[in-house]
Amino acid sequence: MPDGELLFVPLGGAGEIGLNLNLYGLREQWLMVDLGLSFADETLPGVEIVLPDPTFIAERSERLSGLVLTHAHEDHFGAVPYLWPRLRCPIWCTRFTAAVLARKLEDADIKGVEVHVVEPGERFTVGPFDCSLLHVTHSIPESHALALRTPLGNVLHTGDWKLDPAPLVGPLTATDDLEAFGREGVLAMVADSTNILNPGTSGSEAEVRDSLRKLIGTLPNRVVLTTFASNIARLETAMHVANEAGRMVAAVGRSMHRMIDAAREVGYLEDVPPLLDERAASELPRDKVLWLATGCQGEPRAALARIAAGQHPTVRLEPGDTVIFSSKIIPGNERTLYNLHNSLISRGIEVITERDHFVHVSGHPCRDEVEQMYHWIRPEIAIPVHGEARHLHEHLAFARRLGVPQALEVKNGDLARLAPGPAMIIDEVPTGRLVLENDQLIAAEDEVFRARRRLMNHGTVLVGLVLDQYGGILASPQVSTFGAADLERAPGLRDAVLHEIEDAVEALDDDAVMDDERVRIAVRTAVRRALRLARDRRPIIEVQITRLGREALEHLLDETEPA
Ligand SMILES: [Zn+2]
Ligand SMILES: [Zn+2]
């Protein structure tokens, strides 16, 4: 990295929503902004969490000056417990993020992390970077844009933000600071693209409070409200409107309790009615309680899924009770959530979602808000991140329409030079995704997941073959299938498979039959033919070959013949 260049490298979050990891480079030093994770979809069966591959920066960790966390959402800081041991750099963030991070690090038993707590607006330096975190509203307290000042130009890394005129918890977006930063001159703005496809504005937490107040005031019986535990304003709303409707509130779910604790530790949720413990709440009349539950995305181990399945130790629902999903459906979670809705509805429980009532607002800026931010910041270069390709593409066009001189398209692993000269991609660095598998981090592209997907979609056939020293078949082959074909389905199918296998092995010449790999290929072809598998059916056909030499055979005969 030459001395006089300002570089930007996204290793996660450019081309996807989730697992954000951004790097800025200057004078041989790197600054990392955010280190998030994502949750696995059906392409990674058996996997829960997905992390950005940090190899590029882990290999030069001695030149990583630090990590700045914009806020405490999983997609921005959730990978810290997993990847920090490879980076071992100091961390900067504000108080609430630090309180949530401390609980995470303690859970993971990670010690020795140097965490610097800074105030919003305060200037601090990380290596060659002059930094300040400017407060923005979002769906969690203390979200920030990062203002970077460098001799080669200033950068605003927006993080996740919106312009909520009444966020309920925490201050308004620091528009004066943003405007002032814009007046200093901003070279590049690296910006949130989540809602760029949505016109207008994203709405306010206060509007959700009004709507929930009216709604909950009319509901009979028990009410369960589920939302992201980190949305402290929404939790506060639930506590207030329940109280006004004459209901006590109890929280269920570990992450709900932890977020409430972290919020209280730094001074949020101070003016809310006291929470009831689970047991006391379960003894209240049905119309005197509101349960605040984790699991708004249908997570199988979260409180709501257990409540819906009738397996929660204290919360029981009956026909006539209501569950409010005060949250959005994250793309990819539809099926899981609809199954959860269905299981509740089929038990006579009312389900209310954002599709049938105003119970949620997004934490990300819609187009009018993004336009406002461009007017304040007036960057030379727009760099859209935090979006899938369709979001980034639209954001690039939007920035151009607003008259931003340069709009730079980046994807994970691009090494972009922001200055000097026009911004451009000058190189690519290693990038990828890691997954946690049995406490080990392995590549998401690993063979094990290809095999698992194939097993899931096509099943498997196991063949056991015992051959003598000349390649002759010593015993009838053993065949079992799991999810690939039912051998008892058609009369004679098992016999047909065995005959095809025997014929295929016997048809091999003397050399081929002594070569395990060639035997396997012949057996696989024979199995496919006998089962009449369509071309697109690809079960894993596993062939185990045991070869018994003369000595082994004689030994076996000695043991089986009476002396
Ligand atoms: Zn995010
Ligand atoms: Zn966020």
JSON list of N, CA, C and O in Angstrom, two decimals, residues 6 51 78-79 129 149 216 295 370 391 393 453 494:
[
{"chain": "A", "resi": 6, "resn": "LEU", "atom": "N", "xyz": [-5.60, 6.39, -0.35]},
{"chain": "A", "resi": 6, "resn": "LEU", "atom": "CA", "xyz": [-6.69, 6.07, 0.56]},
{"chain": "A", "resi": 6, "resn": "LEU", "atom": "C", "xyz": [-7.48, 4.94, -0.07]},
{"chain": "A", "resi": 6, "resn": "LEU", "atom": "O", "xyz": [-7.97, 5.07, -1.21]},
{"chain": "A", "resi": 51, "resn": "LEU", "atom": "N", "xyz": [-20.06, -16.19, 8.69]},
{"chain": "A", "resi": 51, "resn": "LEU", "atom": "CA", "xyz": [-19.17, -15.06, 9.00]},
{"chain": "A", "resi": 51, "resn": "LEU", "atom": "C", "xyz": [-18.39, -14.66, 7.75]},
{"chain": "A", "resi": 51, "resn": "LEU", "atom": "O", "xyz": [-18.15, -15.50, 6.89]},
{"chain": "A", "resi": 78, "resn": "GLY", "atom": "N", "xyz": [-21.75, -9.04, 15.33]},
{"chain": "A", "resi": 78, "resn": "GLY", "atom": "CA", "xyz": [-21.95, -10.40, 15.83]},
{"chain": "A", "resi": 78, "resn": "GLY", "atom": "C", "xyz": [-20.76, -11.33, 15.62]},
{"chain": "A", "resi": 78, "resn": "GLY", "atom": "O", "xyz": [-20.65, -12.36, 16.28]},
{"chain": "A", "resi": 79, "resn": "ALA", "atom": "N", "xyz": [-19.84, -10.99, 14.69]},
{"chain": "A", "resi": 79, "resn": "ALA", "atom": "CA", "xyz": [-18.72, -11.89, 14.43]},
{"chain": "A", "resi": 79, "resn": "ALA", "atom": "C", "xyz": [-17.54, -11.63, 15.36]},
{"chain": "A", "resi": 79, "resn": "ALA", "atom": "O", "xyz": [-16.57, -12.38, 15.33]},
{"chain": "A", "resi": 129, "resn": "PHE", "atom": "N", "xyz": [-6.09, 7.43, 11.21]},
{"chain": "A", "resi": 129, "resn": "PHE", "atom": "CA", "xyz": [-7.43, 7.96, 10.94]},
{"chain": "A", "resi": 129, "resn": "PHE", "atom": "C", "xyz": [-7.94, 8.82, 12.09]},
{"chain": "A", "resi": 129, "resn": "PHE", "atom": "O", "xyz": [-7.88, 8.43, 13.25]},
{"chain": "A", "resi": 149, "resn": "ARG", "atom": "N", "xyz": [-11.61, 11.55, 8.84]},
{"chain": "A", "resi": 149, "resn": "ARG", "atom": "CA", "xyz": [-10.89, 12.68, 8.25]},
{"chain": "A", "resi": 149, "resn": "ARG", "atom": "C", "xyz": [-9.47, 12.22, 7.92]},
{"chain": "A", "resi": 149, "resn": "ARG", "atom": "O", "xyz": [-8.78, 11.69, 8.81]},
{"chain": "A", "resi": 216, "resn": "ILE", "atom": "N", "xyz": [-53.68, -2.64, 21.00]},
{"chain": "A", "resi": 216, "resn": "ILE", "atom": "CA", "xyz": [-53.64, -3.45, 22.22]},
{"chain": "A", "resi": 216, "resn": "ILE", "atom": "C", "xyz": [-54.79, -3.10, 23.16]},
{"chain": "A", "resi": 216, "resn": "ILE", "atom": "O", "xyz": [-55.33, -3.96, 23.85]},
{"chain": "A", "resi": 295, "resn": "GLY", "atom": "N", "xyz": [-38.02, -14.29, 19.06]},
{"chain": "A", "resi": 295, "resn": "GLY", "atom": "CA", "xyz": [-38.40, -15.28, 18.05]},
{"chain": "A", "resi": 295, "resn": "GLY", "atom": "C", "xyz": [-39.25, -14.73, 16.92]},
{"chain": "A", "resi": 295, "resn": "GLY", "atom": "O", "xyz": [-39.98, -15.49, 16.26]},
{"chain": "A", "resi": 370, "resn": "VAL", "atom": "N", "xyz": [-32.56, 9.12, 1.93]},
{"chain": "A", "resi": 370, "resn": "VAL", "atom": "CA", "xyz": [-31.24, 8.98, 1.30]},
{"chain": "A", "resi": 370, "resn": "VAL", "atom": "C", "xyz": [-30.90, 10.27, 0.55]},
{"chain": "A", "resi": 370, "resn": "VAL", "atom": "O", "xyz": [-29.78, 10.78, 0.62]},
{"chain": "A", "resi": 391, "resn": "HIS", "atom": "N", "xyz": [-30.22, -3.76, -4.92]},
{"chain": "A", "resi": 391, "resn": "HIS", "atom": "CA", "xyz": [-30.22, -2.52, -4.14]},
{"chain": "A", "resi": 391, "resn": "HIS", "atom": "C", "xyz": [-29.04, -1.63, -4.54]},
{"chain": "A", "resi": 391, "resn": "HIS", "atom": "O", "xyz": [-29.20, -0.42, -4.71]},
{"chain": "A", "resi": 393, "resn": "HIS", "atom": "N", "xyz": [-27.36, -1.56, -7.29]},
{"chain": "A", "resi": 393, "resn": "HIS", "atom": "CA", "xyz": [-27.53, -1.05, -8.64]},
{"chain": "A", "resi": 393, "resn": "HIS", "atom": "C", "xyz": [-28.46, 0.17, -8.65]},
{"chain": "A", "resi": 393, "resn": "HIS", "atom": "O", "xyz": [-28.17, 1.20, -9.26]},
{"chain": "A", "resi": 453, "resn": "ARG", "atom": "N", "xyz": [-26.21, -30.99, 0.94]},
{"chain": "A", "resi": 453, "resn": "ARG", "atom": "CA", "xyz": [-27.32, -30.55, 0.07]},
{"chain": "A", "resi": 453, "resn": "ARG", "atom": "C", "xyz": [-27.77, -31.69, -0.83]},
{"chain": "A", "resi": 453, "resn": "ARG", "atom": "O", "xyz": [-28.95, -31.90, -1.08]},
{"chain": "A", "resi": 494, "resn": "ARG", "atom": "N", "xyz": [-35.15, -55.10, -5.61]},
{"chain": "A", "resi": 494, "resn": "ARG", "atom": "CA", "xyz": [-33.89, -55.38, -4.90]},
{"chain": "A", "resi": 494, "resn": "ARG", "atom": "C", "xyz": [-33.06, -56.42, -5.67]},
{"chain": "A", "resi": 494, "resn": "ARG", "atom": "O", "xyz": [-31.86, -56.23, -5.88]}
]
